Amino acid sequence: FYLTPPQVNSILKANEYSFKVPEFDGKNVSSVLGFDSNQLPANAPIEDRRSAATCLQTRGMLLGVFDGHAGCACAQAVSERLFYYIAVSLLPHETLLEIENAVESGRALLPILQWHKHPNDYFSKEASKLYFNSLRTYWQELIDLNSGETTDVREALINAFKRLDNDISLEAQVGDPNSFLNYLVLRVAFSGATACVAHVDGVDLHIANTGDSRAMLGVQEEDGSWSAVNLSYDHNAQNEREVERVKMEHPKSEEKSLVKQDRLLGLLMPFRAFGDVKFKWSIELQKRVVESGPDQLNDNEYTKFIPPNYHTPPYLTAEPEVIHHKLRPQDKFLVLATDGLWETMHRQDVARIVGEYLTGVHHQQPIAVGGYKVTLGQMHGLLTERRARISSVFEDQNAATHLIRHAVGNNEFGTVDHERLSKMLSLPEELARMYRDDITITVVQFNSHVIGAYQNEE
Amino acid sequence: VAGMFLRLLSDIQWRAAHPKWRRMTSSQRSTSTTAEPHPVSLPAQAQVVICGGGITGTSVAYHLSKMGWKDVVLLEQGRLAAGTTRFCAGIVSTARPVSIELKMAHYSNKLYQQLEQETGVQTGYMKTGSISLAQTQDRLISLKRIASSLNVMGIPCEIISPKEVLQLHPLINIHDLVGAMYMPEDALVSSANVSLALATAASRNGVQIHERTSVSHVTIQKGRVTGVETDRGRIQCEYFINCAGQWAYELGHSGEEPVHIPLHACEHFYLLTHPLQEPLSSSLPTVVDPDGRIYIRSWQGGILSGGFEKNPKPLFTEGRNQLEIQNLQEDWDHFGPLLSALLRRMPGLEALQIMQLVNCPESFTPDMRCIMGESPTARGYFVLAGMNSAGISYGGGAGKYLAEWIVNGYPSENVWPLDLKRFGTLQSSRTFLRHRVMEVMPLMYDLKVPRWDFQTGRQLRTSPLYDRLDAQGARWMEKHGFERVKYFVPPGNDLLDLDHSKTFYKPDWFDIVGSEVKCCKEAVCVIDMSSFTKFEISSTGDQALESLQYLFSNDLDVPVGHVVHTGMLNEKGGYENDCSIARLSKRSFFMISPTDQQVHCWAWLKNHLPDDSNLVLEDVTWKYTALNLIGPRAVDVLSELSYAPMTAEHFPSLFCKEMSVGYANGIRVMSITHTGEPGFVLYIPIEYALHVYNEVMNMGQKYGIRNAGYYALRSLRIEKFFAFWGQDLDAFTTPMECGREFQVKLDKGMEFLGQEALLEQKQNGVYKRFTMFILEDHDTDMDLWPWWGEPIFRNGRYVGKTTSSAYSYTLERHVCLGFVHHFDEKTGEELVVTTDFINQGEYEIEIAGQRFQAKAKLYPFSSLFTQRRRKDEVELSGYQRE
């Protein structure tokens, strides 16, 4: 089974999306030039989700990738809802009041977010009313709380994450008279999702991360080379601090059973996640909800199964770790990607490949013969190889696609091997998951000039 | 094959990149070249100041001093031979498609050969010969065409088989070759040393050379050069010569009155290697593989190889000046395709070790020909630049012609193809130049077939009808920036795309043009001829008439409304311009000239008209759209549109009248068509152009009107033996030599320019004669088509070359026009050409080495003139003797 280069391209490009930020949006110049995003499924259907939106009532842009597990329901819900929770958390008191009054009197609502979506990125229409009501309850509480203080982005992010996870949990416990919705909220709660979200406003970049997706900053050094700076910590067994945290939260007696085979309770890879009520609810609550739930839920072995050594829930949280970074002119781009990418590529390679792609091939390190002994034949071979690399760059108009091409098709020399790419993409559905994971990538490109100007102002 | 012009690095000089070495030797060099060492102060005045110490500047200095002009100062901003000349050294190659370039290169070769003996400076001259390879049959045809024109000039040259290539050069892979051209006399030189030798000789002859002196600008007063400002003071001078190479454009623009020198630099790469295990013989011929876009020569036991890639890198668009060309960055990725071509041509070189990839900028011009001559706006301001990477091949000859031009007023050969005045301000936009040179540089090695056209820098000047015509299937060519229609592709009729339509044989538009010609003969066609140069000359008194009577050979004192065909001649009686002049009133004249005369003719008139504020010369080219209505029914269309009788009694041939056409008034109608066919040209104020065109097309429906293009026009004029200036006529051709004595009024009662020369010719006879040839045994479908520049043989002996050719749809034969000379069989001396000499010969035309029988005629076929009016008033009167 062999795919021709155009066939390969049509697979790789099926989900690509690019957005270019207008240089001046009427209010301010954006530090974001735009972003490229793409995803390549391994699961059928894909369990990854992604979101991007511009905040309309506050400044800034939100971008995120969400890696679902045990189904895609939770990732889907988080991708639809999280940004609203964040945006609402960021809104000043007056704006919240204005919105609440508008809803109260049936007037048109101020738009909160402008979404930048690929046609395949959908919102579930059926749940919109339910989701809206939960969100409204949240902002009504925020209005009542009225702290009077200006909202801190870090706090807003943490609150939004926690609140949404809480709402997901509550909706599942309460249930819904509509049987379709009832089943939906249960599926959302019983599946899980990690989230890695960036909020960019001028030179202020906040990354809120829950789980093992990752944010990485691409930095161009003075000599033109590329390096990577991590802006998130993976919440998994490889992160000692995270293992420590989990152990701290539970009695000493459970120490041995908490993390087994690098998994939480021997089951879950990420140590933080949305949903996954099986790791959050008490056994009684789980049993009650499953039994009263619809038959489909009852018949599902997975939902009925209680994790072993389950003594002191909750074992899992959706609270994110937030990292704040002041953007500098040398910070050229941000890569948000699910673990499907990071499993196959080192971040240093990611930085180099995206950096070279974004700056164009002419910035490829020029060859100089200098004092070396090089023959015409050797030079010819070298140039031919470089040309092949260049041509692979020109195939892609999207940095995320370009990265996926490398992630899937790289041979041992770090160049894209078409044969390998063809093989990997033509794997039958049932085999694909064994060779690769879902990959979702969003590459945000920064405007160094704007960032430089901000810096000078300060 | 335009391109086997390389330059080679001097074997010693190229190490000069090392600064230490350079500093150390610069003083030595100064003494060795006898160039005045710094800081000898500049003279306060000189007759001639040359800017630029490269091959062109030193060559001009050398030739000026040889011709006895000693009061010459040469200024070089860095050191002699330090620019393109130093980095790029080369191959002296004579294989040039344009005859004047061929002559320059031939002269350069002869000059360089004896230069070492003359000056004592080693020039590294080595006669290696060169081989131009053909990978395709078309390429071989183009080589054969060059070989054919070289042979008749006595320059050795032969077409050889791939096997013979191998005997000449053992490293060449010949498997993909169909043939080659071998030129045994091509040579290699060290170009920097040639330049130094020329400077040495010039210096001995009295030329002062000042290095490290930059010209900041040239001062011009009342349209004349008065002096030069430098960083070391001012020099007063009568003549300034801009030989600044790729900085010539900037220098031209540095003064208050800009001199437009359209050239632009591109990076050019070549490779140097270490010696082969068994060092390559330095006498091996240079190899040019145009299909692979590369040249290869031996260099210090290794090779030097470069080329002209498809995707050139233009540079210095913003005009970044720098003292000397720095070693620009090597770009191996860019050179990759050329390296592939090199290894394909010489696979044995794989193990050869690289020494360096040299990047040396070269300047290119909009039409791939160099730029020489005097500025149209500043007298005494001369230019020699834009060598299109053939500086060494052309340098010697170009310097000679320019020196002659300055000393004698005109060079000894027709250099119009290289004249600065072929360009105007319109070619001097940096954007235009940047785009055009990116097309020109690859063209050096592209296959050049008949009727090729530039594709960049288009749609600059257009007629107001452009969109209308384009929508009707017009295919365009460009002249002097103006878009002109070649022919109209009828709806549903698809022609080949540009690349595939390249051919030396019958072209794909053959039938389309045939039907346009037929329509001109039988009904009526419209051709948009707006590109023609149009001047108005008027005066308050008789100054206009008097001046024109002196400048033109025909009698212009004709009744108002008459149109006169006349030459604008130089002192030797040669055509500076060929035009039609209508007398609009007693005191004003309307002058129509070829499109590319806009700058040249203007300068000529400005220089020759008396400085009189009552005499006004105006360029009205842009004010009028010209529609040429050709054909027997033109008269019907026009009379219906104007309600005026247009028959010969009321509107005789060669007549001009302002009248209304449709609603539009003030249309200048002239009863000429530039083809010998009946019809009219309408000069329409541009705002009426669309209206008049629509009216003509609507009214013409019932007479079978259709659009036509210049290809039809060309076929019509050539079959009637009409000569066109710029193709057939030049400054070295007189009316006597082309059967136009009837357009010369030696007895018009007043003196005119060129009169003496013509009188002498009338008495003593002419040394060449414009002749029409009808190809006899030429198969239009199967044989190679003639173009121009084909050798003419009379009784087996070479007598001249063709200047233009076309297929005559009426005669169903190819017609070539050209000049026949009479060379003495023993001495080669030129003898008078008589009518008998022309008529009593058996003729052959050689196309790419193959000869075709041809019938020679001195007068056109009278049967071709379908409609005759009063015999003496027909456009072609004087011709009708047969």
PDB file of N, CA and C in Angstrom, chain B residues 536-578:
ATOM      1  N   GLU B 536       5.788  67.489 -33.723  1.00  0.00           N
ATOM      2  CA  GLU B 536       5.284  68.648 -34.466  1.00  0.00           C
ATOM      3  C   GLU B 536       6.341  69.732 -34.429  1.00  0.00           C
ATOM      4  N   ILE B 537       6.580  70.325 -35.592  1.00  0.00           N
ATOM      5  CA  ILE B 537       7.563  71.406 -35.679  1.00  0.00           C
ATOM      6  C   ILE B 537       6.843  72.603 -36.272  1.00  0.00           C
ATOM      7  N   SER B 538       6.870  73.697 -35.542  1.00  0.00           N
ATOM      8  CA  SER B 538       6.183  74.876 -36.061  1.00  0.00           C
ATOM      9  C   SER B 538       6.983  76.126 -35.718  1.00  0.00           C
ATOM     10  N   SER B 539       6.673  77.197 -36.422  1.00  0.00           N
ATOM     11  CA  SER B 539       7.414  78.437 -36.182  1.00  0.00           C
ATOM     12  C   SER B 539       6.513  79.618 -36.505  1.00  0.00           C
ATOM     13  N   THR B 540       6.963  80.772 -36.058  1.00  0.00           N
ATOM     14  CA  THR B 540       6.179  81.977 -36.350  1.00  0.00           C
ATOM     15  C   THR B 540       6.418  82.421 -37.782  1.00  0.00           C
ATOM     16  N   GLY B 541       7.620  82.219 -38.267  1.00  0.00           N
ATOM     17  CA  GLY B 541       7.907  82.604 -39.649  1.00  0.00           C
ATOM     18  C   GLY B 541       8.263  81.381 -40.473  1.00  0.00           C
ATOM     19  N   ASP B 542       9.244  81.527 -41.312  1.00  0.00           N
ATOM     20  CA  ASP B 542       9.633  80.422 -42.190  1.00  0.00           C
ATOM     21  C   ASP B 542      10.719  79.543 -41.579  1.00  0.00           C
ATOM     22  N   GLN B 543      11.006  79.741 -40.284  1.00  0.00           N
ATOM     23  CA  GLN B 543      12.131  79.015 -39.696  1.00  0.00           C
ATOM     24  C   GLN B 543      11.945  77.503 -39.784  1.00  0.00           C
ATOM     25  N   ALA B 544      10.707  77.046 -39.549  1.00  0.00           N
ATOM     26  CA  ALA B 544      10.465  75.604 -39.566  1.00  0.00           C
ATOM     27  C   ALA B 544      10.799  75.023 -40.927  1.00  0.00           C
ATOM     28  N   LEU B 545      10.247  75.618 -41.952  1.00  0.00           N
ATOM     29  CA  LEU B 545      10.482  75.115 -43.305  1.00  0.00           C
ATOM     30  C   LEU B 545      11.972  75.161 -43.634  1.00  0.00           C
ATOM     31  N   GLU B 546      12.603  76.258 -43.325  1.00  0.00           N
ATOM     32  CA  GLU B 546      14.013  76.412 -43.674  1.00  0.00           C
ATOM     33  C   GLU B 546      14.881  75.377 -42.962  1.00  0.00           C
ATOM     34  N   SER B 547      14.606  75.188 -41.676  1.00  0.00           N
ATOM     35  CA  SER B 547      15.412  74.223 -40.930  1.00  0.00           C
ATOM     36  C   SER B 547      15.182  72.817 -41.457  1.00  0.00           C
ATOM     37  N   LEU B 548      13.928  72.492 -41.710  1.00  0.00           N
ATOM     38  CA  LEU B 548      13.635  71.142 -42.175  1.00  0.00           C
ATOM     39  C   LEU B 548      14.201  70.907 -43.578  1.00  0.00           C
ATOM     40  N   GLN B 549      14.144  71.915 -44.385  1.00  0.00           N
ATOM     41  CA  GLN B 549      14.721  71.763 -45.725  1.00  0.00           C
ATOM     42  C   GLN B 549      16.208  71.419 -45.619  1.00  0.00           C
ATOM     43  N   TYR B 550      16.875  71.928 -44.591  1.00  0.00           N
ATOM     44  CA  TYR B 550      18.298  71.635 -44.419  1.00  0.00           C
ATOM     45  C   TYR B 550      18.504  70.230 -43.838  1.00  0.00           C
ATOM     46  N   LEU B 551      17.571  69.818 -42.975  1.00  0.00           N
ATOM     47  CA  LEU B 551      17.766  68.538 -42.277  1.00  0.00           C
ATOM     48  C   LEU B 551      17.251  67.330 -43.062  1.00  0.00           C
ATOM     49  N   PHE B 552      16.390  67.577 -44.047  1.00  0.00           N
ATOM     50  CA  PHE B 552      15.797  66.450 -44.773  1.00  0.00           C
ATOM     51  C   PHE B 552      16.135  66.542 -46.260  1.00  0.00           C
ATOM     52  N   SER B 553      16.281  65.376 -46.876  1.00  0.00           N
ATOM     53  CA  SER B 553      16.783  65.357 -48.241  1.00  0.00           C
ATOM     54  C   SER B 553      15.692  65.600 -49.276  1.00  0.00           C
ATOM     55  N   ASN B 554      14.454  65.289 -48.932  1.00  0.00           N
ATOM     56  CA  ASN B 554      13.379  65.526 -49.892  1.00  0.00           C
ATOM     57  C   ASN B 554      12.958  66.989 -49.807  1.00  0.00           C
ATOM     58  N   ASP B 555      12.169  67.416 -50.785  1.00  0.00           N
ATOM     59  CA  ASP B 555      11.722  68.812 -50.809  1.00  0.00           C
ATOM     60  C   ASP B 555      10.452  68.928 -49.981  1.00  0.00           C
ATOM     61  N   LEU B 556      10.523  69.688 -48.901  1.00  0.00           N
ATOM     62  CA  LEU B 556       9.371  69.827 -48.006  1.00  0.00           C
ATOM     63  C   LEU B 556       8.550  71.068 -48.319  1.00  0.00           C
ATOM     64  N   ASP B 557       9.010  71.854 -49.295  1.00  0.00           N
ATOM     65  CA  ASP B 557       8.241  73.034 -49.674  1.00  0.00           C
ATOM     66  C   ASP B 557       7.140  72.608 -50.637  1.00  0.00           C
ATOM     67  N   VAL B 558       6.202  71.842 -50.079  1.00  0.00           N
ATOM     68  CA  VAL B 558       5.104  71.287 -50.872  1.00  0.00           C
ATOM     69  C   VAL B 558       3.822  72.000 -50.451  1.00  0.00           C
ATOM     70  N   PRO B 559       2.748  71.889 -51.256  1.00  0.00           N
ATOM     71  CA  PRO B 559       1.484  72.512 -50.842  1.00  0.00           C
ATOM     72  C   PRO B 559       1.015  71.939 -49.508  1.00  0.00           C
ATOM     73  N   VAL B 560       0.317  72.791 -48.740  1.00  0.00           N
ATOM     74  CA  VAL B 560      -0.238  72.342 -47.464  1.00  0.00           C
ATOM     75  C   VAL B 560      -1.130  71.126 -47.702  1.00  0.00           C
ATOM     76  N   GLY B 561      -0.989  70.099 -46.841  1.00  0.00           N
ATOM     77  CA  GLY B 561      -1.801  68.907 -46.989  1.00  0.00           C
ATOM     78  C   GLY B 561      -1.060  67.771 -47.679  1.00  0.00           C
ATOM     79  N   HIS B 562       0.136  68.048 -48.142  1.00  0.00           N
ATOM     80  CA  HIS B 562       0.895  66.979 -48.785  1.00  0.00           C
ATOM     81  C   HIS B 562       1.763  66.255 -47.757  1.00  0.00           C
ATOM     82  N   VAL B 563       1.961  64.964 -48.015  1.00  0.00           N
ATOM     83  CA  VAL B 563       2.829  64.164 -47.147  1.00  0.00           C
ATOM     84  C   VAL B 563       4.067  63.789 -47.951  1.00  0.00           C
ATOM     85  N   VAL B 564       5.221  63.926 -47.320  1.00  0.00           N
ATOM     86  CA  VAL B 564       6.477  63.648 -48.013  1.00  0.00           C
ATOM     87  C   VAL B 564       7.232  62.555 -47.267  1.00  0.00           C
ATOM     88  N   HIS B 565       7.688  61.527 -47.996  1.00  0.00           N
ATOM     89  CA  HIS B 565       8.597  60.529 -47.414  1.00  0.00           C
ATOM     90  C   HIS B 565       9.997  61.060 -47.564  1.00  0.00           C
ATOM     91  N   THR B 566      10.742  61.075 -46.488  1.00  0.00           N
ATOM     92  CA  THR B 566      12.094  61.605 -46.623  1.00  0.00           C
ATOM     93  C   THR B 566      13.023  61.034 -45.564  1.00  0.00           C
ATOM     94  N   GLY B 567      14.292  61.024 -45.921  1.00  0.00           N
ATOM     95  CA  GLY B 567      15.306  60.611 -44.963  1.00  0.00           C
ATOM     96  C   GLY B 567      15.819  61.815 -44.206  1.00  0.00           C
ATOM     97  N   MET B 568      16.200  61.576 -42.958  1.00  0.00           N
ATOM     98  CA  MET B 568      16.910  62.586 -42.180  1.00  0.00           C
ATOM     99  C   MET B 568      18.359  62.106 -42.190  1.00  0.00           C
ATOM    100  N   LEU B 569      19.191  62.762 -42.992  1.00  0.00           N
ATOM    101  CA  LEU B 569      20.508  62.193 -43.291  1.00  0.00           C
ATOM    102  C   LEU B 569      21.612  62.864 -42.501  1.00  0.00           C
ATOM    103  N   ASN B 570      22.700  62.116 -42.313  1.00  0.00           N
ATOM    104  CA  ASN B 570      23.887  62.714 -41.731  1.00  0.00           C
ATOM    105  C   ASN B 570      24.791  63.224 -42.848  1.00  0.00           C
ATOM    106  N   GLU B 571      25.941  63.724 -42.495  1.00  0.00           N
ATOM    107  CA  GLU B 571      26.816  64.352 -43.493  1.00  0.00           C
ATOM    108  C   GLU B 571      27.263  63.382 -44.567  1.00  0.00           C
ATOM    109  N   LYS B 572      27.336  62.114 -44.204  1.00  0.00           N
ATOM    110  CA  LYS B 572      27.765  61.123 -45.188  1.00  0.00           C
ATOM    111  C   LYS B 572      26.597  60.615 -46.024  1.00  0.00           C
ATOM    112  N   GLY B 573      25.444  61.238 -45.813  1.00  0.00           N
ATOM    113  CA  GLY B 573      24.277  60.865 -46.594  1.00  0.00           C
ATOM    114  C   GLY B 573      23.532  59.679 -46.015  1.00  0.00           C
ATOM    115  N   GLY B 574      23.977  59.168 -44.838  1.00  0.00           N
ATOM    116  CA  GLY B 574      23.337  57.995 -44.237  1.00  0.00           C
ATOM    117  C   GLY B 574      22.076  58.365 -43.470  1.00  0.00           C
ATOM    118  N   TYR B 575      21.195  57.391 -43.359  1.00  0.00           N
ATOM    119  CA  TYR B 575      19.908  57.627 -42.706  1.00  0.00           C
ATOM    120  C   TYR B 575      20.054  57.709 -41.186  1.00  0.00           C
ATOM    121  N   GLU B 576      19.828  58.877 -40.615  1.00  0.00           N
ATOM    122  CA  GLU B 576      19.698  58.962 -39.158  1.00  0.00           C
ATOM    123  C   GLU B 576      18.273  58.635 -38.767  1.00  0.00           C
ATOM    124  N   ASN B 577      17.385  58.852 -39.711  1.00  0.00           N
ATOM    125  CA  ASN B 577      15.966  58.566 -39.473  1.00  0.00           C
ATOM    126  C   ASN B 577      15.291  58.538 -40.826  1.00  0.00           C
ATOM    127  N   ASP B 578      14.190  57.818 -40.905  1.00  0.00           N
ATOM    128  CA  ASP B 578      13.411  57.756 -42.127  1.00  0.00           C
ATOM    129  C   ASP B 578      11.986  58.067 -41.726  1.00  0.00           C
TER     130      ASP B 578
END
